[in-house]
Amino acid sequence: MELKLWNTMGREMQIFTPREKGKVGMYCCGPTVYDFAHVGNLRTYIFEDILRKTLAYAGYDVRHVMNVTDVGHLTDDADEGEDKMLKGAREKGKSVWEIAEFYTKAFFHDFGLLRCVTPTVICRATAHIQDMIDLISRIEKNGFTYVAGGNVYFDISKFPGYGKLALLDQQELKAGARIAVDEGKKNPRDFVLWFTKSKFEHQSMTWDSPWGRGYPGWHIECSAMSMKYLGEQFDIHCGGIDHPPVHHTNEIAQSEAATGKPWVTYWLHGEWLVMGKEKMAKSAGNFTTLSTLVEKGFDPLDYRYFCLGAHYRTQLAFTWEGLSAARAGRMGVVDKIAQLRAQSGHPPASPTGKALQYMADFETHAMDDLNMPRCLADLWTMLRDAEVPPADRLAAALRMDTIFDLGLSEAREAEVVPDEETRALLEQRELARKGRDFKKADEIRAMLLARGIEVQDSPGGPKLRIAAGQRRED
RNA sequence: GGCGCCGUACCCAAGAGGUAAGGGAGAGGUCUGCAAAACCUUUAUGCAUCGGUUCGAAUCCGAUCGGCGCCUCCA
């Protein structure tokens, strides 16, 4: 199976070839745990999860590493901003460590609700300070650094090809930059590897280092940890679309300056979820969390399905209407699967006949840079194709779901076990129906609905299901 | 100012030279005591606008209009 991926490095579609046959090393930039993740953040993790599952589908053994940034980053790069962790801690009246632990838990809770597979390795920045110090030492030894004002800087002029990922060489910095240039920097794009001088509030997280007590710059953790767990060269590095210009550009410079070798082969970046006219961002105050969606009656998987509806490299507009459409779509798939399951008895282990053609289409589209919208279309077309035996449709759908991961293997006709009262009401209603007292029957149906139970009459008797969330949300 | 991206039906959204996927919503129908569910049918001679290249363009080129992102922490 040939997997094509769009590589940000070089801006072209490439056939994926791992460094080591059958194995993939993949590093994904994780969350900074100073606040809840919003659904925009989560979109990127869903994209990475789809990537991981597609790689597994293609037969690769995937080693997936993700960092958790639990050491402060500035709120901006002007060296005047506040430390995000500190800010979060102060506002919540807790220690930075408590804040980090709390939001890390919250993050992985959401992660799981979205059926994102836990990374092979989850690494916390604060647990790898020594690795960062060692890496900075190597960079220093290779002559890529200078010290100014107590901080260790990376000198980009020493690194040929700096900014290749983001095509920075084709850009001009606007004259009279909008941020005050750090006087210590030789070049505006130089960046700090190790801080000992903090211009802002008291820094409660500091460590000893060869350059003095301080804390690491905000790019070094990804270089240090990814190489620790995946080796000095590995296959895939991904993250949000905001990363190429600064974060990933600097990671590349540091890493390759340290090892003298090309670092990562494929760079993949997920586009923004946009809210209204702007990207969703904590600073813009327009962010929505997964919990908010759940409170409004959505299943986390409705959001997963919603994300699957658009390609990961295009901006996706978040609207409640769109999310409702996704819910209806997902429910449709789930119902269809339950129906097929009821019709097919024991499904064969793998699809046969015409279902194979659908599988082939699905694979072509999945391997074409993770074209999930197209894959979803393949799923739907197959599900509705009466020429394909139910057992084959079911088997194929479940196979496809190893990538979608909408929990289809668990989808069944929701069997409601009626309690005594419900049972009594149902009996009364059937009696009324037999006596053709439909007015009373409809009244009882309304009573049951009020109890959250929907009654559907069928030739085989009344069927019960849990009433779907009917709330109108906006 | 520089760089990058986008504009497809009521909504979301694929397609990237060969004649518009899919979902949602709406409409009609079958079934039903009625509903619901299910199933069937239906909804863009056209893909921002105007030119150009081509046998052929939503897809390539140019211009125009509109929108977004990055150049500053950010998924």
Coordinates of C-alpha atoms (C1' of nucleotides) in Angstrom, one line a residue:
Chain A
M1 CA 0.0 0.0 0.0
E2 CA 1.5 3.3 -1.1
L3 CA 0.9 6.2 1.2
K4 CA 1.1 9.7 -0.2
L5 CA 1.6 12.6 2.2
W6 CA 1.9 16.3 1.7
N7 CA 5.3 17.4 3.1
T8 CA 5.4 20.9 4.3
M9 CA 9.2 20.7 3.8
G10 CA 9.3 21.3 0.0
R11 CA 5.6 21.8 -0.2
E12 CA 4.8 18.7 -2.2
M13 CA 3.1 15.4 -2.2
Q14 CA 5.5 12.6 -1.5
I15 CA 5.3 8.8 -1.3
F16 CA 6.0 7.9 2.3
T17 CA 9.1 5.8 2.8
P18 CA 10.1 5.1 6.3
R19 CA 13.7 5.1 7.4
E20 CA 13.3 1.5 8.7
K21 CA 11.2 -0.9 6.8
G22 CA 7.8 -1.5 8.4
K23 CA 8.4 1.0 11.2
V24 CA 7.4 4.6 11.7
G25 CA 8.7 7.1 14.3
M26 CA 6.3 10.0 14.7
Y27 CA 6.5 13.0 17.0
C28 CA 3.6 15.2 17.6
C29 CA 3.8 18.5 19.4
G30 CA 1.5 18.3 22.4
P31 CA -0.4 20.7 24.6
T32 CA 0.9 23.4 26.9
V33 CA -1.1 22.6 30.0
Y34 CA -2.0 25.9 31.5
D35 CA -5.7 25.8 30.5
F36 CA -8.3 23.5 28.9
A37 CA -7.8 22.4 25.4
H38 CA -10.4 23.9 23.0
V39 CA -11.9 22.1 20.1
G40 CA -9.5 23.9 17.7
N41 CA -6.6 22.3 19.5
L42 CA -8.4 19.0 19.5
R43 CA -8.8 19.1 15.7
T44 CA -5.1 18.8 15.3
Y45 CA -4.9 15.8 17.7
I46 CA -7.7 14.1 15.8
F47 CA -5.8 14.7 12.5
E48 CA -2.7 13.1 14.1
D49 CA -4.7 10.2 15.4
I50 CA -6.1 9.6 11.9
L51 CA -2.5 9.7 10.6
R52 CA -1.4 7.2 13.1
K53 CA -4.3 4.9 12.3
T54 CA -3.7 5.2 8.6
L55 CA -0.1 4.2 9.1
A56 CA -1.2 1.2 11.1
Y57 CA -3.7 0.4 8.4
A58 CA -0.9 0.4 5.9
G59 CA 0.9 -2.1 8.0
Y60 CA 3.4 0.0 9.8
D61 CA 4.4 -0.4 13.4
V62 CA 4.0 3.1 14.7
R63 CA 6.0 4.6 17.6
H64 CA 4.1 7.8 18.5
V65 CA 5.7 10.3 20.8
M66 CA 4.0 13.3 22.2
N67 CA 5.2 16.0 24.6
V68 CA 3.4 17.8 27.4
T69 CA 4.7 21.3 27.9
D70 CA 4.5 21.9 31.6
V71 CA 7.2 24.5 31.8
G72 CA 6.4 28.1 31.1
H73 CA 6.3 29.7 27.8
L74 CA 5.8 33.4 27.4
T75 CA 2.5 34.8 26.4
D76 CA 4.4 36.6 23.6
D77 CA 7.8 36.7 22.2
A78 CA 8.6 40.3 23.3
D79 CA 10.2 39.2 26.5
E80 CA 7.6 41.3 28.2
G81 CA 4.8 38.9 28.2
E82 CA 3.8 36.8 31.1
D83 CA 4.7 33.2 31.6
K84 CA 1.6 31.2 30.7
M85 CA 2.0 28.6 33.4
L86 CA 2.5 31.3 36.0
K87 CA -0.4 33.3 34.8
G88 CA -2.6 30.3 34.9
A89 CA -1.4 29.4 38.4
R90 CA -1.9 32.9 39.7
E91 CA -5.4 33.2 38.3
K92 CA -6.4 29.8 39.8
G93 CA -4.6 30.3 43.1
K94 CA -2.5 27.1 42.6
S95 CA 1.1 26.2 42.1
V96 CA 2.4 25.7 38.6
W97 CA 2.8 22.0 39.3
E98 CA -0.8 21.6 40.3
I99 CA -1.9 23.5 37.3
A100 CA 0.1 21.3 35.0
E101 CA -1.2 18.1 36.6
F102 CA -4.8 19.3 36.5
Y103 CA -4.8 20.3 32.8
T104 CA -2.8 17.4 31.7
K105 CA -5.4 15.1 33.1
A106 CA -8.2 17.2 31.5
F107 CA -6.4 17.0 28.2
F108 CA -6.0 13.2 28.1
H109 CA -9.6 12.8 29.3
D110 CA -10.8 14.7 26.2
F111 CA -8.3 12.8 24.1
G112 CA -9.8 9.5 25.2
L113 CA -13.4 10.7 24.7
L114 CA -12.5 11.4 21.1
R115 CA -11.1 7.9 20.7
C116 CA -7.6 9.2 20.1
V117 CA -5.1 6.4 20.8
T118 CA -2.8 7.2 23.7
P119 CA 0.7 7.9 22.3
T120 CA 3.4 5.2 22.7
V121 CA 5.4 7.7 24.8
I122 CA 4.0 10.8 26.6
C123 CA 6.9 12.9 27.8
R124 CA 6.7 15.9 30.2
A125 CA 9.2 18.7 29.6
T126 CA 10.0 19.2 33.3
A127 CA 11.1 15.5 33.5
H128 CA 13.7 16.0 30.7
I129 CA 15.5 19.1 31.7
Q130 CA 18.8 17.3 31.8
D131 CA 18.3 16.0 28.2
M132 CA 17.7 19.6 27.1
I133 CA 20.9 20.8 28.9
D134 CA 22.9 18.0 27.3
L135 CA 21.5 19.0 23.9
I136 CA 22.2 22.6 24.4
S137 CA 25.8 21.7 25.3
R138 CA 26.2 19.8 22.1
I139 CA 24.9 22.8 20.1
E140 CA 27.3 25.0 22.0
K141 CA 30.2 22.7 21.4
N142 CA 29.5 22.8 17.7
G143 CA 29.7 26.6 17.7
F144 CA 26.1 27.6 17.1
T145 CA 25.5 29.6 20.2
Y146 CA 26.5 32.8 22.0
V147 CA 25.7 34.1 25.4
A148 CA 24.3 37.6 25.9
G149 CA 22.7 39.2 28.9
G150 CA 22.9 35.9 30.8
N151 CA 20.9 33.9 28.2
V152 CA 22.2 31.4 25.7
Y153 CA 21.1 32.2 22.1
F154 CA 21.1 30.1 19.0
D155 CA 22.9 32.0 16.2
I156 CA 20.9 31.4 13.0
S157 CA 23.6 32.9 10.9
K158 CA 25.7 29.8 11.6
F159 CA 23.1 27.5 10.3
P160 CA 22.8 27.4 6.5
G161 CA 19.3 26.8 5.3
Y162 CA 17.6 28.3 8.3
G163 CA 13.9 28.8 7.7
K164 CA 13.7 26.4 4.8
L165 CA 10.6 24.8 6.2
A166 CA 8.6 28.0 6.3
L167 CA 10.3 29.5 3.2
L168 CA 11.5 32.3 5.4
D169 CA 14.2 33.2 2.9
Q170 CA 11.5 34.4 0.5
Q171 CA 10.1 36.7 3.1
E172 CA 11.1 40.1 4.3
L173 CA 10.7 41.1 7.8
K174 CA 8.6 44.2 8.0
A175 CA 10.7 47.2 8.5
G176 CA 10.5 48.4 12.1
A177 CA 9.2 45.1 13.5
R178 CA 6.1 45.1 15.6
I179 CA 7.9 43.7 18.6
A180 CA 10.8 45.2 20.4
V181 CA 13.9 43.5 19.3
D182 CA 15.8 41.8 22.1
E183 CA 19.0 43.8 22.5
G184 CA 20.9 40.7 23.2
K185 CA 20.1 39.1 19.8
K186 CA 22.5 39.5 16.9
N187 CA 19.7 38.6 14.5
P188 CA 16.0 39.2 15.2
R189 CA 15.4 35.5 14.5
D190 CA 17.9 34.2 16.9
F191 CA 16.2 32.5 19.8
V192 CA 17.0 31.5 23.4
L193 CA 18.1 28.0 24.3
W194 CA 18.5 28.7 28.0
F195 CA 17.3 31.6 30.1
T196 CA 18.9 32.7 33.3
K197 CA 17.5 36.2 33.1
S198 CA 13.8 36.5 33.4
K199 CA 12.5 40.0 32.8
F200 CA 9.1 39.1 34.1
E201 CA 7.7 37.7 37.3
H202 CA 9.5 35.5 39.7
Q203 CA 10.1 32.2 37.9
S204 CA 9.2 29.3 40.2
M205 CA 10.4 26.6 37.9
T206 CA 14.2 26.8 37.6
W207 CA 17.0 24.4 37.3
D208 CA 20.8 24.5 37.6
S209 CA 22.8 24.4 34.3
P210 CA 26.3 25.1 33.0
W211 CA 25.0 28.6 32.2
G212 CA 23.5 29.3 35.6
R213 CA 20.2 28.6 37.3
G214 CA 17.3 29.2 34.9
Y215 CA 15.0 27.4 32.6
P216 CA 15.0 26.2 29.0
G217 CA 13.9 28.1 25.9
W218 CA 10.7 27.1 24.4
H219 CA 11.8 25.1 21.4
I220 CA 14.5 22.9 22.9
E221 CA 12.1 20.4 24.6
C222 CA 10.8 19.0 21.4
S223 CA 14.2 18.5 20.0
A224 CA 15.6 16.9 23.1
M225 CA 12.6 14.6 23.8
S226 CA 11.9 13.5 20.2
M227 CA 15.5 12.5 19.7
K228 CA 15.6 10.7 23.0
Y229 CA 12.6 8.5 22.2
L230 CA 12.9 8.3 18.4
G231 CA 16.6 8.6 17.7
E232 CA 18.5 11.4 16.1
Q233 CA 16.7 10.9 12.8
F234 CA 13.1 9.9 12.4
D235 CA 10.2 9.9 10.0
I236 CA 7.4 12.2 10.8
H237 CA 6.9 15.3 12.8
C238 CA 3.5 17.0 13.0
G239 CA 1.7 19.8 14.7
G240 CA -0.6 22.7 14.0
I241 CA -0.1 25.1 11.0
D242 CA 1.2 27.7 13.3
H243 CA 4.4 25.8 13.9
P244 CA 6.4 26.0 10.6
P245 CA 7.5 29.6 10.8
V246 CA 9.0 29.6 14.3
H247 CA 8.7 26.5 16.5
H248 CA 9.5 23.9 13.9
T249 CA 12.0 26.1 12.1
N250 CA 13.9 26.5 15.3
E251 CA 13.6 22.9 16.2
I252 CA 15.2 21.9 12.9
A253 CA 18.0 24.4 13.4
Q254 CA 18.8 23.2 16.9
S255 CA 18.5 19.5 16.2
E256 CA 20.6 19.5 13.1
A257 CA 23.2 21.9 14.7
A258 CA 23.6 19.3 17.4
T259 CA 23.8 16.2 15.4
G260 CA 25.1 17.5 12.0
K261 CA 22.6 15.2 10.3
P262 CA 19.2 15.7 8.6
W263 CA 16.6 15.4 11.3
V264 CA 13.0 14.7 10.2
T265 CA 11.9 13.4 6.8
Y266 CA 8.2 14.4 6.7
W267 CA 6.5 17.4 8.2
L268 CA 2.8 17.5 8.4
H269 CA 0.7 20.3 9.7
G270 CA -3.0 20.5 10.5
E271 CA -5.0 23.6 9.5
W272 CA -7.1 25.8 11.8
L273 CA -10.5 25.3 13.0
V274 CA -12.1 28.7 12.5
M275 CA -14.8 30.2 14.6
G276 CA -16.8 32.9 12.9
K277 CA -14.2 34.8 10.8
E278 CA -11.2 34.1 13.0
K279 CA -9.2 31.1 14.1
M280 CA -10.3 29.8 17.4
A281 CA -7.8 31.0 20.1
K282 CA -7.7 31.3 23.8
S283 CA -6.4 34.8 23.5
A284 CA -9.3 35.8 21.3
G285 CA -11.7 34.6 23.9
N286 CA -13.7 32.6 21.3
F287 CA -12.9 29.2 22.4
T288 CA -15.1 26.2 23.0
T289 CA -14.2 23.1 24.9
L290 CA -15.3 19.6 24.4
S291 CA -17.1 19.7 27.7
T292 CA -19.2 22.6 26.3
L293 CA -20.2 20.4 23.4
V294 CA -21.1 17.6 25.7
E295 CA -23.1 19.9 27.9
K296 CA -25.1 20.9 24.8
G297 CA -26.0 17.3 24.2
F298 CA -23.4 16.3 21.7
D299 CA -21.4 13.1 21.8
P300 CA -17.6 13.7 21.6
L301 CA -17.6 11.5 18.5
D302 CA -20.0 13.9 16.8
Y303 CA -17.0 16.3 16.9
R304 CA -14.7 13.6 15.6
Y305 CA -17.1 12.9 12.7
F306 CA -17.3 16.7 12.1
C307 CA -13.5 16.9 11.7
L308 CA -13.5 13.9 9.4
G309 CA -15.8 15.9 7.1
A310 CA -13.0 18.2 6.0
H311 CA -9.5 17.6 4.8
Y312 CA -6.9 18.3 7.5
R313 CA -5.1 20.8 5.4
T314 CA -8.1 23.1 4.9
Q315 CA -9.6 25.5 7.4
L316 CA -12.8 24.2 8.8
A317 CA -15.5 26.5 10.0
F318 CA -17.0 25.6 13.4
T319 CA -20.7 26.2 13.6
W320 CA -23.4 24.6 15.7
E321 CA -25.3 24.0 12.6
G322 CA -22.3 22.1 11.2
L323 CA -21.9 20.1 14.3
S324 CA -25.6 19.2 14.3
A325 CA -25.2 18.0 10.8
A326 CA -22.3 15.9 11.9
R327 CA -24.3 14.4 14.7
A328 CA -27.1 13.5 12.3
G329 CA -24.6 12.0 10.0
R330 CA -22.8 10.0 12.6
M331 CA -26.1 8.8 14.1
G332 CA -27.1 7.7 10.6
V333 CA -24.0 5.6 10.3
V334 CA -24.4 4.1 13.7
D335 CA -28.1 3.2 13.0
K336 CA -27.1 1.7 9.7
I337 CA -24.4 -0.4 11.3
A338 CA -26.8 -1.6 13.9
Q339 CA -29.3 -2.5 11.2
L340 CA -26.7 -4.4 9.2
R341 CA -25.6 -6.2 12.3
A342 CA -29.2 -7.3 13.0
Q343 CA -29.5 -8.6 9.4
S344 CA -26.2 -10.3 9.0
G345 CA -25.8 -12.5 12.1
H346 CA -22.1 -13.5 12.2
P347 CA -20.2 -11.2 9.9
P348 CA -17.3 -12.8 7.9
A349 CA -13.9 -11.8 9.1
S350 CA -13.3 -9.8 6.0
P351 CA -15.4 -8.3 3.2
T352 CA -15.9 -10.1 -0.1
G353 CA -17.3 -9.5 -3.5
K354 CA -18.4 -6.0 -4.4
A355 CA -17.5 -4.8 -0.9
L356 CA -13.9 -5.3 -1.9
Q357 CA -14.2 -2.6 -4.6
Y358 CA -15.5 -0.2 -2.0
M359 CA -12.5 -1.1 0.3
A360 CA -10.1 -0.5 -2.6
D361 CA -11.7 3.0 -3.2
F362 CA -11.5 3.7 0.5
E363 CA -7.8 2.7 0.7
T364 CA -6.9 4.8 -2.3
H365 CA -8.5 7.8 -0.7
A366 CA -7.1 7.2 2.7
M367 CA -3.6 6.7 1.3
D368 CA -4.0 9.9 -0.7
D369 CA -2.9 12.3 2.1
L370 CA -5.6 11.2 4.4
N371 CA -8.6 12.2 2.4
M372 CA -11.2 11.5 5.1
P373 CA -14.1 13.4 3.5
R374 CA -13.7 11.1 0.5
C375 CA -13.4 8.0 2.7
L376 CA -16.6 9.0 4.5
A377 CA -18.3 9.2 1.1
D378 CA -17.0 5.7 0.3
L379 CA -18.5 4.5 3.5
W380 CA -21.9 6.0 2.9
T381 CA -22.1 4.8 -0.7
M382 CA -21.3 1.3 0.4
L383 CA -23.7 1.3 3.3
R384 CA -26.5 2.3 1.0
D385 CA -25.6 -0.2 -1.8
A386 CA -28.3 -2.9 -1.5
E387 CA -26.3 -5.1 -4.0
V388 CA -23.7 -5.8 -1.3
P389 CA -24.8 -8.4 1.2
P390 CA -25.3 -7.0 4.7
A391 CA -22.6 -9.1 6.2
D392 CA -20.1 -7.8 3.7
R393 CA -21.2 -4.2 4.2
L394 CA -20.8 -4.7 7.9
A395 CA -17.4 -6.2 7.6
A396 CA -16.1 -3.5 5.3
A397 CA -17.5 -0.7 7.4
L398 CA -15.8 -2.1 10.5
R399 CA -12.5 -2.4 8.6
M400 CA -12.9 1.2 7.5
D401 CA -13.6 2.1 11.1
T402 CA -10.1 1.1 12.1
I403 CA -9.2 4.5 10.7
F404 CA -12.3 6.6 11.3
D405 CA -12.6 5.1 14.8
L406 CA -16.2 6.2 15.3
G407 CA -16.8 3.2 17.6
L408 CA -18.8 1.3 15.0
S409 CA -17.8 -2.1 16.4
E410 CA -19.7 -1.2 19.5
A411 CA -22.7 0.2 17.6
R412 CA -25.8 -1.9 18.2
E413 CA -29.5 -1.3 18.2
A414 CA -29.7 0.5 21.5
E415 CA -31.7 -1.9 23.6
V416 CA -33.6 -0.1 26.3
V417 CA -34.4 -2.3 29.3
P418 CA -37.7 -0.9 30.5
D419 CA -38.2 -0.5 34.2
E420 CA -41.6 -1.6 35.8
E421 CA -43.3 1.7 35.3
T422 CA -42.3 1.9 31.7
R423 CA -43.4 -1.6 31.1
A424 CA -46.8 -0.9 32.7
L425 CA -47.2 2.2 30.4
L426 CA -46.3 0.2 27.4
E427 CA -48.8 -2.5 28.2
Q428 CA -51.5 0.2 28.7
R429 CA -50.6 1.7 25.4
E430 CA -50.7 -1.6 23.5
L431 CA -54.1 -2.3 25.1
A432 CA -55.3 1.1 24.0
R433 CA -54.0 0.5 20.5
K434 CA -55.8 -2.8 20.3
G435 CA -58.9 -1.0 21.4
R436 CA -58.2 1.6 18.7
D437 CA -58.1 4.3 21.3
F438 CA -55.3 6.1 19.5
K439 CA -55.7 9.3 21.4
K440 CA -54.8 7.5 24.6
A441 CA -52.0 5.6 22.9
D442 CA -50.4 8.9 21.7
E443 CA -50.7 10.4 25.1
I444 CA -48.8 7.5 26.6
R445 CA -46.2 7.8 23.9
A446 CA -45.8 11.4 24.9
M447 CA -45.4 10.4 28.5
L448 CA -42.7 7.9 27.6
L449 CA -40.9 10.5 25.6
A450 CA -41.0 12.8 28.6
R451 CA -39.2 10.0 30.4
G452 CA -36.5 10.0 27.7
I453 CA -37.8 6.9 25.8
E454 CA -38.9 7.0 22.3
V455 CA -41.4 4.4 21.1
Q456 CA -41.5 3.2 17.5
D457 CA -44.2 0.8 16.5
S458 CA -43.2 -2.0 14.2
P459 CA -44.9 -5.1 12.9
G460 CA -43.0 -7.0 15.6
G461 CA -44.3 -4.8 18.4
P462 CA -43.1 -1.5 19.9
K463 CA -39.4 -0.8 19.8
L464 CA -37.8 1.4 22.4
R465 CA -34.8 3.7 22.0
I466 CA -33.3 6.4 24.1
A467 CA -34.6 9.7 22.8
A468 CA -31.9 11.6 21.0
G469 CA -30.8 14.9 22.4
Q470 CA -33.3 17.4 21.0
R471 CA -31.9 20.6 22.3
R472 CA -31.6 23.4 19.9
E473 CA -28.2 24.9 20.6
D474 CA -26.7 28.2 19.7
Chain B
rG1 C1' 5.0 45.9 3.2
rG2 C1' 6.5 40.5 2.3
rC3 C1' 5.0 35.4 2.1
rG4 C1' 1.2 31.6 1.9
rC5 C1' -3.9 29.9 1.3
rC6 C1' -9.0 30.1 0.0
rG7 C1' -13.9 31.6 -2.6
rU8 C1' -18.1 24.8 -5.3
rA9 C1' -26.0 24.2 -4.2
rC10 C1' -29.9 26.5 1.7
rC11 C1' -25.5 24.7 5.2
rC12 C1' -20.8 21.7 5.8
rA13 C1' -17.5 19.8 2.2
rA14 C1' -14.7 16.5 -1.8
rG15 C1' -12.8 17.0 -6.7
rA16 C1' -7.2 19.9 -9.2
rG17 C1' -7.5 19.3 -17.5
rG18 C1' -12.3 15.0 -19.8
rU19 C1' -17.6 16.8 -18.5
rA20 C1' -19.8 18.4 -10.5
rA21 C1' -18.4 12.7 -4.3
rG22 C1' -20.7 12.5 0.3
rG23 C1' -23.4 14.3 4.6
rG24 C1' -27.0 17.6 6.7
rA25 C1' -31.4 20.4 5.7
rG26 C1' -35.7 20.9 2.4
rA27 C1' -39.5 18.7 -1.1
rG28 C1' -42.3 14.4 -3.0
rG29 C1' -43.4 9.2 -2.4
rU30 C1' -43.8 3.9 -0.2
rC31 C1' -45.0 2.0 4.6
rU32 C1' -48.0 3.4 9.2
rG33 C1' -54.2 4.2 13.1
rC34 C1' -50.9 8.4 13.5
rA35 C1' -46.0 9.2 14.1
rA36 C1' -41.0 7.7 14.1
rA37 C1' -37.5 4.7 11.7
rA38 C1' -36.3 2.6 7.2
rC39 C1' -36.3 2.8 1.9
rC40 C1' -37.0 5.3 -3.0
rU41 C1' -37.0 9.9 -5.8
rU42 C1' -35.6 14.9 -5.9
rU43 C1' -32.5 19.8 -5.1
rA44 C1' -25.5 23.5 -9.1
rU45 C1' -25.8 23.2 -17.8
rG46 C1' -22.6 25.1 -13.3
rC47 C1' -17.8 25.7 -9.3
rA48 C1' -16.6 34.7 -6.9
rU49 C1' -16.1 37.9 -11.6
rC50 C1' -13.8 39.0 -16.4
rG51 C1' -10.4 37.6 -20.0
rG52 C1' -6.8 33.9 -22.0
rU53 C1' -4.6 28.8 -23.2
rU54 C1' -7.0 24.1 -24.9
rC55 C1' -10.7 19.6 -29.0
rG56 C1' -12.1 20.1 -23.9
rA57 C1' -11.2 24.2 -17.6
rA58 C1' -14.3 24.2 -11.3
rU59 C1' -9.4 22.4 -12.3
rC60 C1' -3.8 25.8 -16.0
rC61 C1' -2.4 31.4 -16.9
rG62 C1' -3.5 36.7 -16.1
rA63 C1' -6.4 40.6 -14.0
rU64 C1' -10.3 42.1 -10.6
rC65 C1' -13.4 41.6 -6.3
rG66 C1' -14.0 39.2 -1.5
rG67 C1' -12.1 36.4 2.7
rC68 C1' -8.3 34.0 5.9
rG69 C1' -3.6 32.9 7.8
rC70 C1' 1.6 33.9 8.9
rC71 C1' 5.7 37.5 9.5
rU72 C1' 4.6 37.8 17.6
rC73 C1' 2.7 33.2 22.1
rC74 C1' -0.8 30.1 19.6
rA75 C1' -3.2 23.4 17.5

